[in-house]
mmCIF file of C-alpha atoms in Angstrom:
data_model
loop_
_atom_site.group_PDB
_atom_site.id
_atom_site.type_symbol
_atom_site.label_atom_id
_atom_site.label_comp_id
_atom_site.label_asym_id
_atom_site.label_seq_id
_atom_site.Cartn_x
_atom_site.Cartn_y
_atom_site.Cartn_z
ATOM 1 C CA UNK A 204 48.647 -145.358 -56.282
ATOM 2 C CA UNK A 205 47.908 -141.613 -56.028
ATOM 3 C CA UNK A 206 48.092 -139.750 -52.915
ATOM 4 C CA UNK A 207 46.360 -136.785 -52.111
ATOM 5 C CA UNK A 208 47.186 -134.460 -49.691
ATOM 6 C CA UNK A 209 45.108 -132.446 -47.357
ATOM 7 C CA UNK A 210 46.622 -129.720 -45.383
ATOM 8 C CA UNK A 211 45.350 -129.364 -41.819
ATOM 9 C CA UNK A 212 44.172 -125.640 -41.022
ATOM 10 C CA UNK A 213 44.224 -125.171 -37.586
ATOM 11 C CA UNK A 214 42.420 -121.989 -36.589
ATOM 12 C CA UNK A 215 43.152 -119.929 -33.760
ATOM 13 C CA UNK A 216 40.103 -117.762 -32.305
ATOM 14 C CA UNK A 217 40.494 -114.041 -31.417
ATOM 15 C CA UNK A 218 37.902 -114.113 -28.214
ATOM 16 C CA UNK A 219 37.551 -110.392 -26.599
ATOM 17 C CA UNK A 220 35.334 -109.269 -24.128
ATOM 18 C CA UNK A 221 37.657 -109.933 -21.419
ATOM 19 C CA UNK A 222 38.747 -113.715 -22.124
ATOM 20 C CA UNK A 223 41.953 -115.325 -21.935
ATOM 21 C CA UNK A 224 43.185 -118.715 -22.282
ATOM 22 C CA UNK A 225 40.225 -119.766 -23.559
ATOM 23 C CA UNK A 226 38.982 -123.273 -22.448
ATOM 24 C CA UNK A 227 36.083 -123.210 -24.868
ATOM 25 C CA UNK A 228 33.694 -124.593 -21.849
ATOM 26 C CA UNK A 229 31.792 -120.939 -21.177
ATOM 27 C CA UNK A 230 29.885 -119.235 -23.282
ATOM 28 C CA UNK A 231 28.498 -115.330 -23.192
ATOM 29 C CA UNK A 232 25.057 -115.534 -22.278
ATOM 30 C CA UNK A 233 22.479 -112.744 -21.103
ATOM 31 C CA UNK A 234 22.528 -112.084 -17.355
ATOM 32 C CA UNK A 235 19.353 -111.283 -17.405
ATOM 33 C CA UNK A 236 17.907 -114.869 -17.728
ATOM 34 C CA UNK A 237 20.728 -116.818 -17.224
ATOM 35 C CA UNK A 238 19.635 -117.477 -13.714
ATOM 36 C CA UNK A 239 21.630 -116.951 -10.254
ATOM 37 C CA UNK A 240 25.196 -117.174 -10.217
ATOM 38 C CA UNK A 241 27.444 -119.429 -8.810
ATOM 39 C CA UNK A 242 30.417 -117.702 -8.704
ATOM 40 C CA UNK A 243 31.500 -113.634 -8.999
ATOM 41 C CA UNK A 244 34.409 -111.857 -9.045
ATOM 42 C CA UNK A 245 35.363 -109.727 -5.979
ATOM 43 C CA UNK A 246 34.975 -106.025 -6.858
ATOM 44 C CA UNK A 247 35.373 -102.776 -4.102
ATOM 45 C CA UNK A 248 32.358 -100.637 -2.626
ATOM 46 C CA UNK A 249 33.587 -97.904 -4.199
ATOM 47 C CA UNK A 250 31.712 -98.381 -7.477
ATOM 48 C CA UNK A 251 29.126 -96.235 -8.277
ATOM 49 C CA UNK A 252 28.001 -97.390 -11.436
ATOM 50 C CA UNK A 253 28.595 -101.000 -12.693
ATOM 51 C CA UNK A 254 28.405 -103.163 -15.609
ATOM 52 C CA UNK A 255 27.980 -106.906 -15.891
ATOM 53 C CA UNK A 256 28.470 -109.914 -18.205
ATOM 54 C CA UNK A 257 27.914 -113.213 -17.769
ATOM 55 C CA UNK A 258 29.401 -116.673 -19.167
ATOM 56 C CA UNK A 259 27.519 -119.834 -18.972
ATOM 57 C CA UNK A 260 29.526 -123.400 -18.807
ATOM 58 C CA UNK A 261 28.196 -125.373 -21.265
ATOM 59 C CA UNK A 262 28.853 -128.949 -19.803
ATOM 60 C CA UNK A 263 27.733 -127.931 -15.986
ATOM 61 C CA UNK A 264 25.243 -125.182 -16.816
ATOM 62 C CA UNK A 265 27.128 -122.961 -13.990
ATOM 63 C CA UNK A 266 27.390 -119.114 -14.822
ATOM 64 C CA UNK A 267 30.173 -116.892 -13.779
ATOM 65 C CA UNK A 268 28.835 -113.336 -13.339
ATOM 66 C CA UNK A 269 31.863 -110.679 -13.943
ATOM 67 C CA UNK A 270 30.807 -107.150 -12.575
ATOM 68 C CA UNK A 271 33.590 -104.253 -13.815
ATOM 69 C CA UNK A 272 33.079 -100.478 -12.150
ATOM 70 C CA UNK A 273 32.141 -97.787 -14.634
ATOM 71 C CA UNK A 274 32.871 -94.792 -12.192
ATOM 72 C CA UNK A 275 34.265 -94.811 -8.880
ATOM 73 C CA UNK A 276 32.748 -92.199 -5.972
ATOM 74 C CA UNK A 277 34.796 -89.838 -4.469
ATOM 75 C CA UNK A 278 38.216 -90.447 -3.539
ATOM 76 C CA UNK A 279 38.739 -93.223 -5.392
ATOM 77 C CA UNK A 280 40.125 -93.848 -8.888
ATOM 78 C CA UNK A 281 39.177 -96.451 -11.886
ATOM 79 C CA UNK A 282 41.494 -99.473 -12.151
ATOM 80 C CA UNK A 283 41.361 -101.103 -15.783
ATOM 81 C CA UNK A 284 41.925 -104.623 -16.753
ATOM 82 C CA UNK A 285 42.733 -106.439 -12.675
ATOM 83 C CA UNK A 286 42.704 -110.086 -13.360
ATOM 84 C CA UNK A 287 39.756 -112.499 -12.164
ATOM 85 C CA UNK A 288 40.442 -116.296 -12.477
ATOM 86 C CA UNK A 289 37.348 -118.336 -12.878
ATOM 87 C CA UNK A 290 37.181 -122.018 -11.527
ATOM 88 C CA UNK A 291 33.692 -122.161 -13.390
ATOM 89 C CA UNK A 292 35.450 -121.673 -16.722
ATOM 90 C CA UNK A 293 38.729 -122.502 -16.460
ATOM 91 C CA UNK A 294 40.207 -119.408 -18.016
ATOM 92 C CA UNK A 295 41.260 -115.342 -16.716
ATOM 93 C CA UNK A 296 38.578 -112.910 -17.115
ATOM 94 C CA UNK A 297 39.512 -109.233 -17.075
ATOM 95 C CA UNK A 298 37.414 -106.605 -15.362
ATOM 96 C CA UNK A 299 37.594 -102.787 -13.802
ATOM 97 C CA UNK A 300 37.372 -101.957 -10.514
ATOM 98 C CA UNK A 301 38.023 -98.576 -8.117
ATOM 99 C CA UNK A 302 40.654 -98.162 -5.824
ATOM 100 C CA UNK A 303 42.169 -95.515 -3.224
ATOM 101 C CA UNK A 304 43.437 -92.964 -5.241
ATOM 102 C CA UNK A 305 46.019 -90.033 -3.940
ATOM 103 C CA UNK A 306 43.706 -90.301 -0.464
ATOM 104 C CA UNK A 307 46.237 -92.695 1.281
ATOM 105 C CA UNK A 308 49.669 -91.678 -0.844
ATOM 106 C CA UNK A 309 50.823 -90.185 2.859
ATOM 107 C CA UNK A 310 50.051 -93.722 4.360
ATOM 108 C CA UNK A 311 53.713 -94.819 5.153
ATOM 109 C CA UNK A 312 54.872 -96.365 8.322
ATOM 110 C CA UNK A 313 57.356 -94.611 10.411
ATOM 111 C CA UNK A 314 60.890 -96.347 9.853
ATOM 112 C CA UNK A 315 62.712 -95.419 13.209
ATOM 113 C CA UNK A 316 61.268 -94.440 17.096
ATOM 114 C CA UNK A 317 60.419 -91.095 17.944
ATOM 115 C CA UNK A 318 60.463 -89.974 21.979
ATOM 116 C CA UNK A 319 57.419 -89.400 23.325
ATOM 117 C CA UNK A 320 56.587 -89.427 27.477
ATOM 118 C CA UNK A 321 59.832 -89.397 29.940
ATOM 119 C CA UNK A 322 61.078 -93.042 29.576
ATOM 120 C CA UNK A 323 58.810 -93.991 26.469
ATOM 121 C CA UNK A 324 59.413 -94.284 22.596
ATOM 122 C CA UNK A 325 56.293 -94.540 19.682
ATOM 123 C CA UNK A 326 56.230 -95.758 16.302
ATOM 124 C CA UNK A 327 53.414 -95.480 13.800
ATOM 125 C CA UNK A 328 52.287 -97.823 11.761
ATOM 126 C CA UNK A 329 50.199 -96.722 8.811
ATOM 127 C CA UNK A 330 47.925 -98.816 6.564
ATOM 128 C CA UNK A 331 45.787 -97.703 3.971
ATOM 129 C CA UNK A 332 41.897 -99.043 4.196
ATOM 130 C CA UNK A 333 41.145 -99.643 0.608
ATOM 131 C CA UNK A 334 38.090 -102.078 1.198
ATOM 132 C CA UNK A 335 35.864 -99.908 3.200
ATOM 133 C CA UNK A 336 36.848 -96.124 3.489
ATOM 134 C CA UNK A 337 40.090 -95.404 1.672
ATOM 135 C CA UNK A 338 41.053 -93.985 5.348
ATOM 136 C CA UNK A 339 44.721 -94.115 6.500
ATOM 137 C CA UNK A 340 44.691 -95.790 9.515
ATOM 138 C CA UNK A 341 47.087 -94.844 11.866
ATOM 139 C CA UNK A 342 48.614 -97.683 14.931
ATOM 140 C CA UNK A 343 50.723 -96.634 17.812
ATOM 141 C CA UNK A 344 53.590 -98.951 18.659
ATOM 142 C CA UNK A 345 55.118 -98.061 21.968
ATOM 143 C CA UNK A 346 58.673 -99.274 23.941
ATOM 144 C CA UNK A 347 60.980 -97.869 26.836
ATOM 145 C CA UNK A 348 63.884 -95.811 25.819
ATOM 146 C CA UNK A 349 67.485 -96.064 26.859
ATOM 147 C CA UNK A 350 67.781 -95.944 30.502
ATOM 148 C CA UNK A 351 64.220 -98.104 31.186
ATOM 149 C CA UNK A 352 62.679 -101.533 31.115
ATOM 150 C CA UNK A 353 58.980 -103.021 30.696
ATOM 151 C CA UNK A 354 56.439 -102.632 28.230
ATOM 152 C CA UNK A 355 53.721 -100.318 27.149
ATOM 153 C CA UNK A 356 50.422 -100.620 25.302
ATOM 154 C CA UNK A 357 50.033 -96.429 25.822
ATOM 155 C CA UNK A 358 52.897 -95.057 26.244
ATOM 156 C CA UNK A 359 52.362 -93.362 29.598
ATOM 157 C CA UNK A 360 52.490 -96.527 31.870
ATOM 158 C CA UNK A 361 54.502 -99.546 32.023
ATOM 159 C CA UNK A 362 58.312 -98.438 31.786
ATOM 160 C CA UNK A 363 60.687 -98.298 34.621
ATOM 161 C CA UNK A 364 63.916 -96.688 35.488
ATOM 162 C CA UNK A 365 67.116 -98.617 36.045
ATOM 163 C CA UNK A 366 67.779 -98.697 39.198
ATOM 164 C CA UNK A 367 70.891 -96.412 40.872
ATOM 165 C CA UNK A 368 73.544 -97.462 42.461
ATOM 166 C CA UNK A 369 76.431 -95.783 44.900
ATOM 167 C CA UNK A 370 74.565 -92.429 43.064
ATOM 168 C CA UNK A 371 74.819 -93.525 39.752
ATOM 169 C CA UNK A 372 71.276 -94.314 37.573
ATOM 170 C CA UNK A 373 72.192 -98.085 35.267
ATOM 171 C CA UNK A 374 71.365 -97.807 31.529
ATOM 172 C CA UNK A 375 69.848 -100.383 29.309
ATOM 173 C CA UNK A 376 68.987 -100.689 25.560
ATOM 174 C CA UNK A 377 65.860 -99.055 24.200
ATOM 175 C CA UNK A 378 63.392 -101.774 24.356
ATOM 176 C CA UNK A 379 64.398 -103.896 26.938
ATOM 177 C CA UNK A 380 61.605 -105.400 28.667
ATOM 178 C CA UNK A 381 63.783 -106.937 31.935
ATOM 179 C CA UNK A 382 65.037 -105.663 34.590
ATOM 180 C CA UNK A 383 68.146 -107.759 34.180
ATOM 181 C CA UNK A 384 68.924 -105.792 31.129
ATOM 182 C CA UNK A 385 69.960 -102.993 33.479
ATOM 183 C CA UNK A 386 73.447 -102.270 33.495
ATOM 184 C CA UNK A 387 76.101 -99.625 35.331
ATOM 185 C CA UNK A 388 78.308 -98.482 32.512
ATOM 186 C CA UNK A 389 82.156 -99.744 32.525
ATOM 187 C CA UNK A 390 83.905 -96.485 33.476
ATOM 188 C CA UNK A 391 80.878 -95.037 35.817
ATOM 189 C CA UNK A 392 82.072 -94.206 39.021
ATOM 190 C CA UNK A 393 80.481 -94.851 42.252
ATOM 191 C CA UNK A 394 81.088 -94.226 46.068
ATOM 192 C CA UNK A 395 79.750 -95.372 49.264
ATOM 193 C CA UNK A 396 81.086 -95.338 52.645
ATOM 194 C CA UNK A 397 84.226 -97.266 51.823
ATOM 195 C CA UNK A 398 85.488 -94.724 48.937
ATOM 196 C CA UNK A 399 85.230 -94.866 45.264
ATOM 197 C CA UNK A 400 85.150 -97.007 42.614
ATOM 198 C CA UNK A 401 85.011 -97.745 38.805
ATOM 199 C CA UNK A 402 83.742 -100.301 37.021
ATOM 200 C CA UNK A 403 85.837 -101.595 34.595
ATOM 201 C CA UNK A 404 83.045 -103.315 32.561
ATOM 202 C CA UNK A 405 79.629 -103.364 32.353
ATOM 203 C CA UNK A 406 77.767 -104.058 35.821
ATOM 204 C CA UNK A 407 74.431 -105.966 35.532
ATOM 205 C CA UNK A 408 71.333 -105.853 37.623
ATOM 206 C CA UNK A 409 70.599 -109.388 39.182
ATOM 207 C CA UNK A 410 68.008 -110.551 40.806
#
């Protein structure tokens, strides 16, 4: 008996426009009368001028509308080709969209404590406000410096000094919140009415 033999052609499909992995369940369709949307992609208020496309799933009739920024307003810059995943579609959809340009490049956090007030340390931390205003945003962090206890939300109020004792003022760690964490140094000397002495270890407050 004779045989004949048929090759199977499989074809692959380039699909631009902004597709990958390619489910085959969306097609491009005018956004113009393809009705509301039930799903977007997230894109900044930075945008001046936009552009749209929209796909249409073909077994649910849902459309996906994918806006990408043509120009950005001041102070920001174009992003090309962020990543949108659609749950509509079932595939990645690239688009463009504006972001904080050099306006928040001097937006990092301080990395050690700086003295401020007489028994009070501050530490900045910086974050840049890409969503609304491309602002960097600046927040205080405040804590007692060596020597001092408590807390502070302003660094003017809240922090103690360690207490003295036979004339001599007890240290502490910079941020200790306690009173306990008070301490006379070993080696401090103190006097009172009986003579002089010297601690030959650290000496902690009690209560």
């Amino acid at each position: 008996m004779k045989k004949t033999c048929i090759p199977l052609i499989i074809l692959t499909l380039g699909i631009s426009d902004g597709l990958a992995a390619l489910s085959l369940t969306c097609n491009v369709v005018d956004c113009s009368s393809a009705g509301a949307p039930s799903e977007t992609n997230p894109y900044s208020s930075y945008c001046s001028e936009t552009t749209t496309r929209c796909y249409k799933n073909s077994t649910t009739g849902q459309i996906v509308k994918i806006t990408s920024c043509a120009s950005c307003s001041d102070g920001a810059t174009l992003q090309n080709f962020l990543s949108y995943t659609s749950s509509v579609c079932g595939m990645n959809m690239t688009y463009d969209d504006c972001g904080c340009g050099t306006e928040c490049n001097d937006c990092a956090s301080d990395t050690i404590w700086s003295d401020g007030n007489t028994g009070y340390q501050y530490k900045i931390t910086r974050t840049c406000d890409e969503s609304t205003s491309c602002v960097c945003k600046a927040t205080y962090n405040y804590r007692c410096t060596v020597g001092y206890y408590g807390s502070s939300t302003n660094g003017t109020t809240g922090c103690t000094r360690c207490p003295s004792s036979g004339g001599v003022y007890g240290t502490s760690a910079a941020g200790s919140t306690a009173i306990t964490s008070c301490y006379i140094p070993a080696n401090s000397s103190m006097s009172d009415t009986t003579g002089t002495y010297t601690f030959t270890s650290n000496c902690y407050y009690s209560n």
